[in-house]
């Protein structure tokens, strides 16, 4: 029986757990386009995801049975397309709110939506929108969090997990429910139009905000300081040239070994 004590009103109430799937995002996207309507808040969770997808066409690797890999269906029809970064802020914050329970002030959001503990990545989010005309019809919120995985391939740098840091085993279902509840709370905040408080909380939790750091831009290293995020979600970076804005594929954070 599913333990729903950590859930809110609708996110996660309809949860389907699959033994193995290519990608929970792809599965949910297909289901939404083909089958009878699924309730908002439906969660598809995979024990094993063999072709997980990440941002910028990257792949998402996760050892079977050890980590959280799931997708949530939301229907943010109230959100104008040009404001879709607001949904990204709400979801990133929701995950960060839960991570803070376990890791305190070491938990950060790395722009645009990576979950970091200190200098290492513990999770990522892939949001895929389905439009109807010019309106957002569905958003597939894919969340991957490293939980009980201890070893990572040597080529995967700056990666961590609950287990690597806290040295204990965590119940995946309970953690998934905590995240679902948190996503619901932040989503309802967005739906209620409390955009400014979301923006403030996002910036308060942003990795390297107002700190001097190195970035890679057009294969060159540049020094800069993140001063904010534009309403469309661009990174605002102050460099020697002044404040410039960058999109996701234009700039990389320089890795610290
Ligand atoms: C990233 O950091 O690049 C985003 C990673 C998102 C991974 C999750 S795992 C569940 C869902 N299904 C996918 O194929 N991807 C997302």
PDB file of N, CA and C and ligand atoms in Angstrom, residues 23-25 49 51-55 60 68-71 114 121 123-126 142-144, ligand 1:
ATOM      1  N   UNK A  23      12.621   6.516 -20.332  1.00  0.00           N
ATOM      2  CA  UNK A  23      12.651   7.802 -19.636  1.00  0.00           C
ATOM      3  C   UNK A  23      11.232   8.086 -19.128  1.00  0.00           C
ATOM      4  N   UNK A  24      11.117   8.441 -17.862  1.00  0.00           N
ATOM      5  CA  UNK A  24       9.773   8.722 -17.301  1.00  0.00           C
ATOM      6  C   UNK A  24       9.160   9.946 -17.991  1.00  0.00           C
ATOM      7  N   UNK A  25       9.996  10.908 -18.401  1.00  0.00           N
ATOM      8  CA  UNK A  25       9.465  12.071 -19.134  1.00  0.00           C
ATOM      9  C   UNK A  25       8.854  11.634 -20.462  1.00  0.00           C
ATOM     10  N   UNK A  49      15.721   3.432 -15.049  1.00  0.00           N
ATOM     11  CA  UNK A  49      15.513   4.261 -16.235  1.00  0.00           C
ATOM     12  C   UNK A  49      16.739   4.064 -17.123  1.00  0.00           C
ATOM     13  N   UNK A  51      17.312   5.074 -20.397  1.00  0.00           N
ATOM     14  CA  UNK A  51      17.731   6.127 -21.340  1.00  0.00           C
ATOM     15  C   UNK A  51      17.235   7.471 -20.804  1.00  0.00           C
ATOM     16  N   UNK A  52      17.591   7.737 -19.560  1.00  0.00           N
ATOM     17  CA  UNK A  52      17.173   8.988 -18.904  1.00  0.00           C
ATOM     18  C   UNK A  52      17.732  10.184 -19.652  1.00  0.00           C
ATOM     19  N   UNK A  53      16.935  11.226 -19.731  1.00  0.00           N
ATOM     20  CA  UNK A  53      17.353  12.414 -20.474  1.00  0.00           C
ATOM     21  C   UNK A  53      17.583  13.582 -19.535  1.00  0.00           C
ATOM     22  N   UNK A  54      18.614  14.375 -19.871  1.00  0.00           N
ATOM     23  CA  UNK A  54      18.918  15.566 -19.077  1.00  0.00           C
ATOM     24  C   UNK A  54      18.784  16.822 -19.923  1.00  0.00           C
ATOM     25  N   UNK A  55      19.172  17.943 -19.344  1.00  0.00           N
ATOM     26  CA  UNK A  55      19.162  19.224 -20.056  1.00  0.00           C
ATOM     27  C   UNK A  55      20.095  19.160 -21.262  1.00  0.00           C
ATOM     28  N   UNK A  60      20.958  11.091 -18.669  1.00  0.00           N
ATOM     29  CA  UNK A  60      20.933  11.090 -17.199  1.00  0.00           C
ATOM     30  C   UNK A  60      21.128   9.656 -16.736  1.00  0.00           C
ATOM     31  N   UNK A  68      16.139   8.440  -7.157  1.00  0.00           N
ATOM     32  CA  UNK A  68      14.814   8.898  -7.569  1.00  0.00           C
ATOM     33  C   UNK A  68      14.858   9.332  -9.020  1.00  0.00           C
ATOM     34  N   UNK A  69      13.998   8.737  -9.823  1.00  0.00           N
ATOM     35  CA  UNK A  69      13.810   9.185 -11.212  1.00  0.00           C
ATOM     36  C   UNK A  69      12.299   9.172 -11.441  1.00  0.00           C
ATOM     37  N   UNK A  70      11.719  10.341 -11.490  1.00  0.00           N
ATOM     38  CA  UNK A  70      10.261  10.393 -11.660  1.00  0.00           C
ATOM     39  C   UNK A  70       9.840  11.669 -12.378  1.00  0.00           C
ATOM     40  N   UNK A  71       8.613  11.641 -12.896  1.00  0.00           N
ATOM     41  CA  UNK A  71       8.077  12.800 -13.614  1.00  0.00           C
ATOM     42  C   UNK A  71       6.683  13.112 -13.096  1.00  0.00           C
ATOM     43  N   UNK A 114      19.669  23.072 -11.504  1.00  0.00           N
ATOM     44  CA  UNK A 114      20.396  21.946 -10.917  1.00  0.00           C
ATOM     45  C   UNK A 114      20.329  22.047  -9.406  1.00  0.00           C
ATOM     46  N   UNK A 121      26.840  18.274  -7.649  1.00  0.00           N
ATOM     47  CA  UNK A 121      25.457  18.125  -8.114  1.00  0.00           C
ATOM     48  C   UNK A 121      24.822  16.873  -7.511  1.00  0.00           C
ATOM     49  N   UNK A 123      21.252  16.533  -8.003  1.00  0.00           N
ATOM     50  CA  UNK A 123      20.034  16.266  -8.775  1.00  0.00           C
ATOM     51  C   UNK A 123      19.831  17.258  -9.891  1.00  0.00           C
ATOM     52  N   UNK A 124      18.906  16.900 -10.767  1.00  0.00           N
ATOM     53  CA  UNK A 124      18.606  17.777 -11.900  1.00  0.00           C
ATOM     54  C   UNK A 124      17.137  17.690 -12.265  1.00  0.00           C
ATOM     55  N   UNK A 125      16.709  18.677 -13.021  1.00  0.00           N
ATOM     56  CA  UNK A 125      15.300  18.782 -13.405  1.00  0.00           C
ATOM     57  C   UNK A 125      15.223  19.000 -14.913  1.00  0.00           C
ATOM     58  N   UNK A 126      14.317  18.293 -15.544  1.00  0.00           N
ATOM     59  CA  UNK A 126      14.071  18.503 -16.975  1.00  0.00           C
ATOM     60  C   UNK A 126      12.581  18.789 -17.151  1.00  0.00           C
ATOM     61  N   UNK A 142      10.377  16.470 -14.934  1.00  0.00           N
ATOM     62  CA  UNK A 142      11.213  15.294 -14.664  1.00  0.00           C
ATOM     63  C   UNK A 142      12.242  15.623 -13.596  1.00  0.00           C
ATOM     64  N   UNK A 143      12.281  14.776 -12.571  1.00  0.00           N
ATOM     65  CA  UNK A 143      13.201  15.044 -11.453  1.00  0.00           C
ATOM     66  C   UNK A 143      14.084  13.813 -11.221  1.00  0.00           C
ATOM     67  N   UNK A 144      15.381  14.043 -11.172  1.00  0.00           N
ATOM     68  CA  UNK A 144      16.321  12.968 -10.853  1.00  0.00           C
ATOM     69  C   UNK A 144      17.143  13.395  -9.648  1.00  0.00           C
TER      70      UNK A 144
HETATM   71  C1  LIG B   1      19.720  17.507 -15.837  1.00  0.00           C
HETATM   72  O1  LIG B   1      20.325  17.816 -14.816  1.00  0.00           O
HETATM   73  O2  LIG B   1      20.296  17.537 -16.929  1.00  0.00           O
HETATM   74  C2  LIG B   1      18.279  17.090 -15.748  1.00  0.00           C
HETATM   75  C3  LIG B   1      18.142  15.644 -15.345  1.00  0.00           C
HETATM   76  C4  LIG B   1      16.704  15.194 -15.270  1.00  0.00           C
HETATM   77  C5  LIG B   1      16.614  13.702 -15.031  1.00  0.00           C
HETATM   78  C6  LIG B   1      15.209  13.255 -14.763  1.00  0.00           C
HETATM   79  S1  LIG B   1      15.132  11.583 -14.187  1.00  0.00           S
HETATM   80  C7  LIG B   1      13.415  11.561 -14.392  1.00  0.00           C
HETATM   81  C8  LIG B   1      13.095  12.322 -15.651  1.00  0.00           C
HETATM   82  N1  LIG B   1      13.129  11.458 -16.805  1.00  0.00           N
HETATM   83  C9  LIG B   1      14.123  11.766 -17.636  1.00  0.00           C
HETATM   84  O3  LIG B   1      14.405  11.164 -18.694  1.00  0.00           O
HETATM   85  N2  LIG B   1      14.793  12.830 -17.166  1.00  0.00           N
HETATM   86  C10 LIG B   1      14.231  13.321 -15.936  1.00  0.00           C
END
